[in-house]
């Protein structure tokens, strides 16, 4: 959605997310497994069933790199409903989002999804998603849903904005812990490679330990 076409660093959130998804998809395809995907904004735009090989990989990269797919606001709740009701016979699900509107309703849907299939959440944030800059003067901000514009003084609302952003992230983290969803936190002013590498190492260790316990 349009909330991903935003950036205060060298890369927009959507550009950063595409690079991360490409790395993940390459690893999956390279190991002989299949990838499928659900593209959504305020509605589900496309669902491609899992497939393997370089053609599927190339199609996936072309789709997620297409700027025409980034319009409207992201409705994660609707996308999760789609997965719950229509996506079957998959081994795992990777959710890539900024989780900017994550709330208790989304947490409930995440619990239903994670109960159905092994789930991984990749949260891609821009630094401004977490806090406003310490600048003097006033800024004009626009509500992407309504188009309404407001004149704000960042210094006056900086603490409240940061507290709200932290509350949302903590809600997501708590839900992931509760529902056994592996969470990878990424921010666009830092390269994703070391974080992805460490994340995959933790997952391998977790899977190996689970196998030992089951035996």
mmCIF file with all atom_site columns, C-alpha atoms in Angstrom:
data_model
loop_
_atom_site.group_PDB
_atom_site.id
_atom_site.type_symbol
_atom_site.label_atom_id
_atom_site.label_alt_id
_atom_site.label_comp_id
_atom_site.label_asym_id
_atom_site.label_entity_id
_atom_site.label_seq_id
_atom_site.pdbx_PDB_ins_code
_atom_site.Cartn_x
_atom_site.Cartn_y
_atom_site.Cartn_z
_atom_site.occupancy
_atom_site.B_iso_or_equiv
_atom_site.pdbx_formal_charge
_atom_site.auth_seq_id
_atom_site.auth_comp_id
_atom_site.auth_asym_id
_atom_site.auth_atom_id
_atom_site.pdbx_PDB_model_num
ATOM 1   C CA . UNK A 1 1   ? 0.000   0.000   0.000   1.00 0.00 ? 1   UNK A CA 1
ATOM 2   C CA . UNK A 1 2   ? 0.885   3.689   -0.124  1.00 0.00 ? 2   UNK A CA 1
ATOM 3   C CA . UNK A 1 3   ? 2.108   3.543   3.480   1.00 0.00 ? 3   UNK A CA 1
ATOM 4   C CA . UNK A 1 4   ? 5.057   1.510   2.159   1.00 0.00 ? 4   UNK A CA 1
ATOM 5   C CA . UNK A 1 5   ? 5.938   4.173   -0.429  1.00 0.00 ? 5   UNK A CA 1
ATOM 6   C CA . UNK A 1 6   ? 7.582   6.279   2.220   1.00 0.00 ? 6   UNK A CA 1
ATOM 7   C CA . UNK A 1 7   ? 11.137  6.885   3.264   1.00 0.00 ? 7   UNK A CA 1
ATOM 8   C CA . UNK A 1 8   ? 13.352  9.281   5.150   1.00 0.00 ? 8   UNK A CA 1
ATOM 9   C CA . UNK A 1 9   ? 16.494  7.276   4.300   1.00 0.00 ? 9   UNK A CA 1
ATOM 10  C CA . UNK A 1 10  ? 18.124  6.191   1.042   1.00 0.00 ? 10  UNK A CA 1
ATOM 11  C CA . UNK A 1 11  ? 15.429  3.568   0.458   1.00 0.00 ? 11  UNK A CA 1
ATOM 12  C CA . UNK A 1 12  ? 11.649  3.610   0.619   1.00 0.00 ? 12  UNK A CA 1
ATOM 13  C CA . UNK A 1 13  ? 10.078  0.988   2.854   1.00 0.00 ? 13  UNK A CA 1
ATOM 14  C CA . UNK A 1 14  ? 8.778   -0.853  -0.215  1.00 0.00 ? 14  UNK A CA 1
ATOM 15  C CA . UNK A 1 15  ? 12.260  -0.903  -1.810  1.00 0.00 ? 15  UNK A CA 1
ATOM 16  C CA . UNK A 1 16  ? 13.795  -2.236  1.384   1.00 0.00 ? 16  UNK A CA 1
ATOM 17  C CA . UNK A 1 17  ? 11.020  -4.818  1.719   1.00 0.00 ? 17  UNK A CA 1
ATOM 18  C CA . UNK A 1 18  ? 11.480  -6.002  -1.882  1.00 0.00 ? 18  UNK A CA 1
ATOM 19  C CA . UNK A 1 19  ? 15.197  -6.605  -1.299  1.00 0.00 ? 19  UNK A CA 1
ATOM 20  C CA . UNK A 1 20  ? 14.429  -8.569  1.862   1.00 0.00 ? 20  UNK A CA 1
ATOM 21  C CA . UNK A 1 21  ? 11.717  -10.625 0.161   1.00 0.00 ? 21  UNK A CA 1
ATOM 22  C CA . UNK A 1 22  ? 13.998  -11.312 -2.793  1.00 0.00 ? 22  UNK A CA 1
ATOM 23  C CA . UNK A 1 23  ? 16.680  -12.696 -0.460  1.00 0.00 ? 23  UNK A CA 1
ATOM 24  C CA . UNK A 1 24  ? 14.141  -14.882 1.340   1.00 0.00 ? 24  UNK A CA 1
ATOM 25  C CA . UNK A 1 25  ? 12.580  -16.120 -1.906  1.00 0.00 ? 25  UNK A CA 1
ATOM 26  C CA . UNK A 1 26  ? 15.997  -16.918 -3.393  1.00 0.00 ? 26  UNK A CA 1
ATOM 27  C CA . UNK A 1 27  ? 16.871  -19.045 -0.382  1.00 0.00 ? 27  UNK A CA 1
ATOM 28  C CA . UNK A 1 28  ? 13.544  -20.874 -0.554  1.00 0.00 ? 28  UNK A CA 1
ATOM 29  C CA . UNK A 1 29  ? 13.707  -21.543 -4.299  1.00 0.00 ? 29  UNK A CA 1
ATOM 30  C CA . UNK A 1 30  ? 17.383  -22.482 -4.037  1.00 0.00 ? 30  UNK A CA 1
ATOM 31  C CA . UNK A 1 31  ? 16.612  -25.143 -1.437  1.00 0.00 ? 31  UNK A CA 1
ATOM 32  C CA . UNK A 1 32  ? 14.113  -26.776 -3.790  1.00 0.00 ? 32  UNK A CA 1
ATOM 33  C CA . UNK A 1 33  ? 10.980  -25.472 -2.070  1.00 0.00 ? 33  UNK A CA 1
ATOM 34  C CA . UNK A 1 34  ? 8.156   -23.419 -3.582  1.00 0.00 ? 34  UNK A CA 1
ATOM 35  C CA . UNK A 1 35  ? 6.979   -19.849 -3.128  1.00 0.00 ? 35  UNK A CA 1
ATOM 36  C CA . UNK A 1 36  ? 3.554   -18.274 -3.542  1.00 0.00 ? 36  UNK A CA 1
ATOM 37  C CA . UNK A 1 37  ? 2.270   -14.864 -2.583  1.00 0.00 ? 37  UNK A CA 1
ATOM 38  C CA . UNK A 1 38  ? -0.684  -12.677 -1.729  1.00 0.00 ? 38  UNK A CA 1
ATOM 39  C CA . UNK A 1 39  ? -0.527  -9.031  -2.809  1.00 0.00 ? 39  UNK A CA 1
ATOM 40  C CA . UNK A 1 40  ? -2.857  -6.648  -1.019  1.00 0.00 ? 40  UNK A CA 1
ATOM 41  C CA . UNK A 1 41  ? -3.640  -3.031  -0.237  1.00 0.00 ? 41  UNK A CA 1
ATOM 42  C CA . UNK A 1 42  ? -7.196  -2.147  0.837   1.00 0.00 ? 42  UNK A CA 1
ATOM 43  C CA . UNK A 1 43  ? -8.167  -5.396  -0.901  1.00 0.00 ? 43  UNK A CA 1
ATOM 44  C CA . UNK A 1 44  ? -6.487  -8.604  -2.004  1.00 0.00 ? 44  UNK A CA 1
ATOM 45  C CA . UNK A 1 45  ? -5.217  -7.898  -5.516  1.00 0.00 ? 45  UNK A CA 1
ATOM 46  C CA . UNK A 1 46  ? -3.621  -11.180 -6.422  1.00 0.00 ? 46  UNK A CA 1
ATOM 47  C CA . UNK A 1 47  ? -2.966  -14.660 -5.091  1.00 0.00 ? 47  UNK A CA 1
ATOM 48  C CA . UNK A 1 48  ? -0.427  -16.871 -6.808  1.00 0.00 ? 48  UNK A CA 1
ATOM 49  C CA . UNK A 1 49  ? -0.256  -20.452 -5.591  1.00 0.00 ? 49  UNK A CA 1
ATOM 50  C CA . UNK A 1 50  ? 3.145   -21.857 -4.592  1.00 0.00 ? 50  UNK A CA 1
ATOM 51  C CA . UNK A 1 51  ? 5.455   -22.868 -7.392  1.00 0.00 ? 51  UNK A CA 1
ATOM 52  C CA . UNK A 1 52  ? 9.143   -23.523 -7.852  1.00 0.00 ? 52  UNK A CA 1
ATOM 53  C CA . UNK A 1 53  ? 11.880  -22.686 -10.299 1.00 0.00 ? 53  UNK A CA 1
ATOM 54  C CA . UNK A 1 54  ? 13.387  -19.538 -11.723 1.00 0.00 ? 54  UNK A CA 1
ATOM 55  C CA . UNK A 1 55  ? 10.223  -18.507 -13.598 1.00 0.00 ? 55  UNK A CA 1
ATOM 56  C CA . UNK A 1 56  ? 8.222   -18.377 -10.369 1.00 0.00 ? 56  UNK A CA 1
ATOM 57  C CA . UNK A 1 57  ? 11.003  -16.415 -8.697  1.00 0.00 ? 57  UNK A CA 1
ATOM 58  C CA . UNK A 1 58  ? 11.206  -13.950 -11.599 1.00 0.00 ? 58  UNK A CA 1
ATOM 59  C CA . UNK A 1 59  ? 7.429   -13.486 -11.608 1.00 0.00 ? 59  UNK A CA 1
ATOM 60  C CA . UNK A 1 60  ? 7.416   -12.839 -7.877  1.00 0.00 ? 60  UNK A CA 1
ATOM 61  C CA . UNK A 1 61  ? 10.194  -10.240 -8.097  1.00 0.00 ? 61  UNK A CA 1
ATOM 62  C CA . UNK A 1 62  ? 8.474   -8.514  -11.024 1.00 0.00 ? 62  UNK A CA 1
ATOM 63  C CA . UNK A 1 63  ? 5.207   -8.295  -9.091  1.00 0.00 ? 63  UNK A CA 1
ATOM 64  C CA . UNK A 1 64  ? 6.611   -6.948  -5.833  1.00 0.00 ? 64  UNK A CA 1
ATOM 65  C CA . UNK A 1 65  ? 8.829   -4.496  -7.746  1.00 0.00 ? 65  UNK A CA 1
ATOM 66  C CA . UNK A 1 66  ? 5.941   -3.083  -9.787  1.00 0.00 ? 66  UNK A CA 1
ATOM 67  C CA . UNK A 1 67  ? 5.097   0.433   -8.494  1.00 0.00 ? 67  UNK A CA 1
ATOM 68  C CA . UNK A 1 68  ? 1.511   0.010   -9.710  1.00 0.00 ? 68  UNK A CA 1
ATOM 69  C CA . UNK A 1 69  ? 0.985   -2.477  -6.871  1.00 0.00 ? 69  UNK A CA 1
ATOM 70  C CA . UNK A 1 70  ? 1.654   0.202   -4.253  1.00 0.00 ? 70  UNK A CA 1
ATOM 71  C CA . UNK A 1 71  ? -1.485  2.278   -4.055  1.00 0.00 ? 71  UNK A CA 1
ATOM 72  C CA . UNK A 1 72  ? -4.251  2.564   -1.492  1.00 0.00 ? 72  UNK A CA 1
ATOM 73  C CA . UNK A 1 73  ? -3.761  1.771   2.171   1.00 0.00 ? 73  UNK A CA 1
ATOM 74  C CA . UNK A 1 74  ? -2.661  -1.633  3.485   1.00 0.00 ? 74  UNK A CA 1
ATOM 75  C CA . UNK A 1 75  ? -5.464  -3.656  5.050   1.00 0.00 ? 75  UNK A CA 1
ATOM 76  C CA . UNK A 1 76  ? -3.589  -6.433  6.828   1.00 0.00 ? 76  UNK A CA 1
ATOM 77  C CA . UNK A 1 77  ? -6.748  -7.690  8.521   1.00 0.00 ? 77  UNK A CA 1
ATOM 78  C CA . UNK A 1 78  ? -8.374  -8.398  5.166   1.00 0.00 ? 78  UNK A CA 1
ATOM 79  C CA . UNK A 1 79  ? -5.232  -10.142 3.891   1.00 0.00 ? 79  UNK A CA 1
ATOM 80  C CA . UNK A 1 80  ? -5.103  -12.360 6.986   1.00 0.00 ? 80  UNK A CA 1
ATOM 81  C CA . UNK A 1 81  ? -8.793  -13.214 6.525   1.00 0.00 ? 81  UNK A CA 1
ATOM 82  C CA . UNK A 1 82  ? -7.996  -14.264 2.964   1.00 0.00 ? 82  UNK A CA 1
ATOM 83  C CA . UNK A 1 83  ? -5.195  -16.548 4.131   1.00 0.00 ? 83  UNK A CA 1
ATOM 84  C CA . UNK A 1 84  ? -7.424  -18.074 6.816   1.00 0.00 ? 84  UNK A CA 1
ATOM 85  C CA . UNK A 1 85  ? -10.298 -18.759 4.436   1.00 0.00 ? 85  UNK A CA 1
ATOM 86  C CA . UNK A 1 86  ? -8.717  -19.468 1.063   1.00 0.00 ? 86  UNK A CA 1
ATOM 87  C CA . UNK A 1 87  ? -5.033  -20.385 1.312   1.00 0.00 ? 87  UNK A CA 1
ATOM 88  C CA . UNK A 1 88  ? -4.458  -24.078 2.010   1.00 0.00 ? 88  UNK A CA 1
ATOM 89  C CA . UNK A 1 89  ? -1.756  -26.707 1.745   1.00 0.00 ? 89  UNK A CA 1
ATOM 90  C CA . UNK A 1 90  ? 1.184   -24.461 2.581   1.00 0.00 ? 90  UNK A CA 1
ATOM 91  C CA . UNK A 1 91  ? 3.942   -25.211 5.081   1.00 0.00 ? 91  UNK A CA 1
ATOM 92  C CA . UNK A 1 92  ? 4.732   -21.671 6.200   1.00 0.00 ? 92  UNK A CA 1
ATOM 93  C CA . UNK A 1 93  ? 3.624   -18.075 5.800   1.00 0.00 ? 93  UNK A CA 1
ATOM 94  C CA . UNK A 1 94  ? 5.865   -14.986 5.773   1.00 0.00 ? 94  UNK A CA 1
ATOM 95  C CA . UNK A 1 95  ? 4.072   -11.691 6.433   1.00 0.00 ? 95  UNK A CA 1
ATOM 96  C CA . UNK A 1 96  ? 5.999   -8.625  5.231   1.00 0.00 ? 96  UNK A CA 1
ATOM 97  C CA . UNK A 1 97  ? 4.512   -5.341  6.451   1.00 0.00 ? 97  UNK A CA 1
ATOM 98  C CA . UNK A 1 98  ? 5.214   -2.186  8.425   1.00 0.00 ? 98  UNK A CA 1
ATOM 99  C CA . UNK A 1 99  ? 2.390   -3.307  10.775  1.00 0.00 ? 99  UNK A CA 1
ATOM 100 C CA . UNK A 1 100 ? 1.594   0.374   11.101  1.00 0.00 ? 100 UNK A CA 1
ATOM 101 C CA . UNK A 1 101 ? -2.033  -0.201  12.166  1.00 0.00 ? 101 UNK A CA 1
ATOM 102 C CA . UNK A 1 102 ? -1.536  -3.358  14.213  1.00 0.00 ? 102 UNK A CA 1
ATOM 103 C CA . UNK A 1 103 ? -4.199  -3.640  16.947  1.00 0.00 ? 103 UNK A CA 1
ATOM 104 C CA . UNK A 1 104 ? -6.066  -6.219  19.027  1.00 0.00 ? 104 UNK A CA 1
ATOM 105 C CA . UNK A 1 105 ? -8.227  -7.228  16.052  1.00 0.00 ? 105 UNK A CA 1
ATOM 106 C CA . UNK A 1 106 ? -5.124  -7.883  13.952  1.00 0.00 ? 106 UNK A CA 1
ATOM 107 C CA . UNK A 1 107 ? -3.590  -9.822  16.848  1.00 0.00 ? 107 UNK A CA 1
ATOM 108 C CA . UNK A 1 108 ? -6.648  -12.110 16.925  1.00 0.00 ? 108 UNK A CA 1
ATOM 109 C CA . UNK A 1 109 ? -6.393  -12.769 13.205  1.00 0.00 ? 109 UNK A CA 1
ATOM 110 C CA . UNK A 1 110 ? -2.664  -13.423 13.571  1.00 0.00 ? 110 UNK A CA 1
ATOM 111 C CA . UNK A 1 111 ? -3.474  -16.057 16.191  1.00 0.00 ? 111 UNK A CA 1
ATOM 112 C CA . UNK A 1 112 ? -5.844  -17.794 13.754  1.00 0.00 ? 112 UNK A CA 1
ATOM 113 C CA . UNK A 1 113 ? -3.265  -17.737 10.969  1.00 0.00 ? 113 UNK A CA 1
ATOM 114 C CA . UNK A 1 114 ? -0.442  -19.006 13.174  1.00 0.00 ? 114 UNK A CA 1
ATOM 115 C CA . UNK A 1 115 ? -2.711  -21.798 14.414  1.00 0.00 ? 115 UNK A CA 1
ATOM 116 C CA . UNK A 1 116 ? -3.244  -22.841 10.794  1.00 0.00 ? 116 UNK A CA 1
ATOM 117 C CA . UNK A 1 117 ? 0.325   -22.611 9.489   1.00 0.00 ? 117 UNK A CA 1
ATOM 118 C CA . UNK A 1 118 ? 3.847   -21.833 10.706  1.00 0.00 ? 118 UNK A CA 1
ATOM 119 C CA . UNK A 1 119 ? 4.082   -18.049 10.541  1.00 0.00 ? 119 UNK A CA 1
ATOM 120 C CA . UNK A 1 120 ? 6.930   -15.551 10.286  1.00 0.00 ? 120 UNK A CA 1
ATOM 121 C CA . UNK A 1 121 ? 6.445   -11.774 10.565  1.00 0.00 ? 121 UNK A CA 1
ATOM 122 C CA . UNK A 1 122 ? 8.887   -9.338  8.976   1.00 0.00 ? 122 UNK A CA 1
ATOM 123 C CA . UNK A 1 123 ? 8.342   -5.797  10.228  1.00 0.00 ? 123 UNK A CA 1
ATOM 124 C CA . UNK A 1 124 ? 9.888   -3.126  7.984   1.00 0.00 ? 124 UNK A CA 1
ATOM 125 C CA . UNK A 1 125 ? 9.994   0.329   9.549   1.00 0.00 ? 125 UNK A CA 1
ATOM 126 C CA . UNK A 1 126 ? 11.308  3.738   8.566   1.00 0.00 ? 126 UNK A CA 1
ATOM 127 C CA . UNK A 1 127 ? 12.914  5.749   11.404  1.00 0.00 ? 127 UNK A CA 1
ATOM 128 C CA . UNK A 1 128 ? 10.035  8.247   11.157  1.00 0.00 ? 128 UNK A CA 1
ATOM 129 C CA . UNK A 1 129 ? 7.564   5.442   11.892  1.00 0.00 ? 129 UNK A CA 1
ATOM 130 C CA . UNK A 1 130 ? 9.050   5.327   15.379  1.00 0.00 ? 130 UNK A CA 1
ATOM 131 C CA . UNK A 1 131 ? 9.548   8.986   16.167  1.00 0.00 ? 131 UNK A CA 1
ATOM 132 C CA . UNK A 1 132 ? 9.305   12.495  14.785  1.00 0.00 ? 132 UNK A CA 1
ATOM 133 C CA . UNK A 1 133 ? 12.491  14.491  14.159  1.00 0.00 ? 133 UNK A CA 1
ATOM 134 C CA . UNK A 1 134 ? 13.603  17.083  16.665  1.00 0.00 ? 134 UNK A CA 1
ATOM 135 C CA . UNK A 1 135 ? 13.131  20.106  14.432  1.00 0.00 ? 135 UNK A CA 1
ATOM 136 C CA . UNK A 1 136 ? 11.891  23.624  15.005  1.00 0.00 ? 136 UNK A CA 1
ATOM 137 C CA . UNK A 1 137 ? 8.978   25.128  13.161  1.00 0.00 ? 137 UNK A CA 1
ATOM 138 C CA . UNK A 1 138 ? 5.787   23.502  11.899  1.00 0.00 ? 138 UNK A CA 1
ATOM 139 C CA . UNK A 1 139 ? 4.964   20.767  9.392   1.00 0.00 ? 139 UNK A CA 1
ATOM 140 C CA . UNK A 1 140 ? 1.930   19.955  7.285   1.00 0.00 ? 140 UNK A CA 1
ATOM 141 C CA . UNK A 1 141 ? 0.890   16.311  7.490   1.00 0.00 ? 141 UNK A CA 1
ATOM 142 C CA . UNK A 1 142 ? -1.852  14.557  5.534   1.00 0.00 ? 142 UNK A CA 1
ATOM 143 C CA . UNK A 1 143 ? -4.072  11.653  6.503   1.00 0.00 ? 143 UNK A CA 1
ATOM 144 C CA . UNK A 1 144 ? -3.651  9.187   3.593   1.00 0.00 ? 144 UNK A CA 1
ATOM 145 C CA . UNK A 1 145 ? -7.118  7.763   4.213   1.00 0.00 ? 145 UNK A CA 1
ATOM 146 C CA . UNK A 1 146 ? -9.111  11.003  4.208   1.00 0.00 ? 146 UNK A CA 1
ATOM 147 C CA . UNK A 1 147 ? -6.762  13.494  2.579   1.00 0.00 ? 147 UNK A CA 1
ATOM 148 C CA . UNK A 1 148 ? -7.251  15.817  5.545   1.00 0.00 ? 148 UNK A CA 1
ATOM 149 C CA . UNK A 1 149 ? -4.247  18.049  6.217   1.00 0.00 ? 149 UNK A CA 1
ATOM 150 C CA . UNK A 1 150 ? -3.076  19.266  9.591   1.00 0.00 ? 150 UNK A CA 1
ATOM 151 C CA . UNK A 1 151 ? -0.484  21.804  10.650  1.00 0.00 ? 151 UNK A CA 1
ATOM 152 C CA . UNK A 1 152 ? 1.579   20.387  13.502  1.00 0.00 ? 152 UNK A CA 1
ATOM 153 C CA . UNK A 1 153 ? 4.516   21.349  15.664  1.00 0.00 ? 153 UNK A CA 1
ATOM 154 C CA . UNK A 1 154 ? 6.699   18.209  15.910  1.00 0.00 ? 154 UNK A CA 1
ATOM 155 C CA . UNK A 1 155 ? 8.143   19.258  19.258  1.00 0.00 ? 155 UNK A CA 1
ATOM 156 C CA . UNK A 1 156 ? 4.696   19.402  20.873  1.00 0.00 ? 156 UNK A CA 1
ATOM 157 C CA . UNK A 1 157 ? 3.588   15.924  19.844  1.00 0.00 ? 157 UNK A CA 1
ATOM 158 C CA . UNK A 1 158 ? 6.953   14.165  19.545  1.00 0.00 ? 158 UNK A CA 1
ATOM 159 C CA . UNK A 1 159 ? 6.677   12.322  22.877  1.00 0.00 ? 159 UNK A CA 1
ATOM 160 C CA . UNK A 1 160 ? 3.063   11.274  22.324  1.00 0.00 ? 160 UNK A CA 1
ATOM 161 C CA . UNK A 1 161 ? 3.837   10.090  18.788  1.00 0.00 ? 161 UNK A CA 1
ATOM 162 C CA . UNK A 1 162 ? 6.799   8.031   19.964  1.00 0.00 ? 162 UNK A CA 1
ATOM 163 C CA . UNK A 1 163 ? 4.777   6.511   22.807  1.00 0.00 ? 163 UNK A CA 1
ATOM 164 C CA . UNK A 1 164 ? 1.984   5.507   20.418  1.00 0.00 ? 164 UNK A CA 1
ATOM 165 C CA . UNK A 1 165 ? 4.426   3.952   17.943  1.00 0.00 ? 165 UNK A CA 1
ATOM 166 C CA . UNK A 1 166 ? 6.129   2.012   20.747  1.00 0.00 ? 166 UNK A CA 1
ATOM 167 C CA . UNK A 1 167 ? 2.763   0.783   22.038  1.00 0.00 ? 167 UNK A CA 1
ATOM 168 C CA . UNK A 1 168 ? 1.892   -0.625  18.608  1.00 0.00 ? 168 UNK A CA 1
ATOM 169 C CA . UNK A 1 169 ? 5.242   -2.359  18.234  1.00 0.00 ? 169 UNK A CA 1
ATOM 170 C CA . UNK A 1 170 ? 5.024   -3.847  21.724  1.00 0.00 ? 170 UNK A CA 1
ATOM 171 C CA . UNK A 1 171 ? 1.543   -5.151  20.924  1.00 0.00 ? 171 UNK A CA 1
ATOM 172 C CA . UNK A 1 172 ? 2.917   -6.893  17.841  1.00 0.00 ? 172 UNK A CA 1
ATOM 173 C CA . UNK A 1 173 ? 5.877   -8.326  19.759  1.00 0.00 ? 173 UNK A CA 1
ATOM 174 C CA . UNK A 1 174 ? 3.624   -9.623  22.543  1.00 0.00 ? 174 UNK A CA 1
ATOM 175 C CA . UNK A 1 175 ? 1.294   -11.243 19.999  1.00 0.00 ? 175 UNK A CA 1
ATOM 176 C CA . UNK A 1 176 ? 4.213   -12.912 18.214  1.00 0.00 ? 176 UNK A CA 1
ATOM 177 C CA . UNK A 1 177 ? 5.512   -14.356 21.480  1.00 0.00 ? 177 UNK A CA 1
ATOM 178 C CA . UNK A 1 178 ? 2.050   -15.521 22.538  1.00 0.00 ? 178 UNK A CA 1
ATOM 179 C CA . UNK A 1 179 ? 1.213   -17.165 19.207  1.00 0.00 ? 179 UNK A CA 1
ATOM 180 C CA . UNK A 1 180 ? 4.700   -18.549 18.472  1.00 0.00 ? 180 UNK A CA 1
ATOM 181 C CA . UNK A 1 181 ? 5.290   -16.287 15.464  1.00 0.00 ? 181 UNK A CA 1
ATOM 182 C CA . UNK A 1 182 ? 8.942   -15.601 14.657  1.00 0.00 ? 182 UNK A CA 1
ATOM 183 C CA . UNK A 1 183 ? 9.456   -11.843 14.297  1.00 0.00 ? 183 UNK A CA 1
ATOM 184 C CA . UNK A 1 184 ? 12.230  -10.148 12.306  1.00 0.00 ? 184 UNK A CA 1
ATOM 185 C CA . UNK A 1 185 ? 12.483  -6.403  12.993  1.00 0.00 ? 185 UNK A CA 1
ATOM 186 C CA . UNK A 1 186 ? 14.094  -4.309  10.256  1.00 0.00 ? 186 UNK A CA 1
ATOM 187 C CA . UNK A 1 187 ? 14.606  -0.574  9.840   1.00 0.00 ? 187 UNK A CA 1
ATOM 188 C CA . UNK A 1 188 ? 15.504  1.107   6.570   1.00 0.00 ? 188 UNK A CA 1
ATOM 189 C CA . UNK A 1 189 ? 18.565  2.998   7.808   1.00 0.00 ? 189 UNK A CA 1
ATOM 190 C CA . UNK A 1 190 ? 20.347  -0.292  8.545   1.00 0.00 ? 190 UNK A CA 1
ATOM 191 C CA . UNK A 1 191 ? 21.240  -3.082  6.109   1.00 0.00 ? 191 UNK A CA 1
ATOM 192 C CA . UNK A 1 192 ? 19.028  -6.140  6.427   1.00 0.00 ? 192 UNK A CA 1
ATOM 193 C CA . UNK A 1 193 ? 21.648  -8.805  5.637   1.00 0.00 ? 193 UNK A CA 1
ATOM 194 C CA . UNK A 1 194 ? 23.199  -9.276  9.126   1.00 0.00 ? 194 UNK A CA 1
ATOM 195 C CA . UNK A 1 195 ? 19.768  -9.222  10.777  1.00 0.00 ? 195 UNK A CA 1
ATOM 196 C CA . UNK A 1 196 ? 18.350  -11.732 8.302   1.00 0.00 ? 196 UNK A CA 1
ATOM 197 C CA . UNK A 1 197 ? 21.389  -13.966 8.723   1.00 0.00 ? 197 UNK A CA 1
ATOM 198 C CA . UNK A 1 198 ? 21.097  -13.950 12.516  1.00 0.00 ? 198 UNK A CA 1
ATOM 199 C CA . UNK A 1 199 ? 17.341  -14.500 12.270  1.00 0.00 ? 199 UNK A CA 1
ATOM 200 C CA . UNK A 1 200 ? 17.790  -17.576 10.071  1.00 0.00 ? 200 UNK A CA 1
ATOM 201 C CA . UNK A 1 201 ? 20.424  -18.975 12.442  1.00 0.00 ? 201 UNK A CA 1
ATOM 202 C CA . UNK A 1 202 ? 17.983  -18.611 15.357  1.00 0.00 ? 202 UNK A CA 1
ATOM 203 C CA . UNK A 1 203 ? 15.244  -20.324 13.353  1.00 0.00 ? 203 UNK A CA 1
ATOM 204 C CA . UNK A 1 204 ? 17.501  -23.268 12.472  1.00 0.00 ? 204 UNK A CA 1
ATOM 205 C CA . UNK A 1 205 ? 18.482  -23.616 16.135  1.00 0.00 ? 205 UNK A CA 1
ATOM 206 C CA . UNK A 1 206 ? 14.832  -23.418 17.190  1.00 0.00 ? 206 UNK A CA 1
ATOM 207 C CA . UNK A 1 207 ? 13.790  -26.073 14.668  1.00 0.00 ? 207 UNK A CA 1
ATOM 208 C CA . UNK A 1 208 ? 16.632  -28.367 15.715  1.00 0.00 ? 208 UNK A CA 1
ATOM 209 C CA . UNK A 1 209 ? 15.727  -27.999 19.392  1.00 0.00 ? 209 UNK A CA 1
ATOM 210 C CA . UNK A 1 210 ? 12.064  -28.711 18.609  1.00 0.00 ? 210 UNK A CA 1
ATOM 211 C CA . UNK A 1 211 ? 13.096  -31.877 16.804  1.00 0.00 ? 211 UNK A CA 1
ATOM 212 C CA . UNK A 1 212 ? 15.175  -33.014 19.772  1.00 0.00 ? 212 UNK A CA 1
ATOM 213 C CA . UNK A 1 213 ? 12.294  -32.369 22.201  1.00 0.00 ? 213 UNK A CA 1
ATOM 214 C CA . UNK A 1 214 ? 9.834   -34.297 20.014  1.00 0.00 ? 214 UNK A CA 1
ATOM 215 C CA . UNK A 1 215 ? 12.150  -37.309 19.980  1.00 0.00 ? 215 UNK A CA 1
#
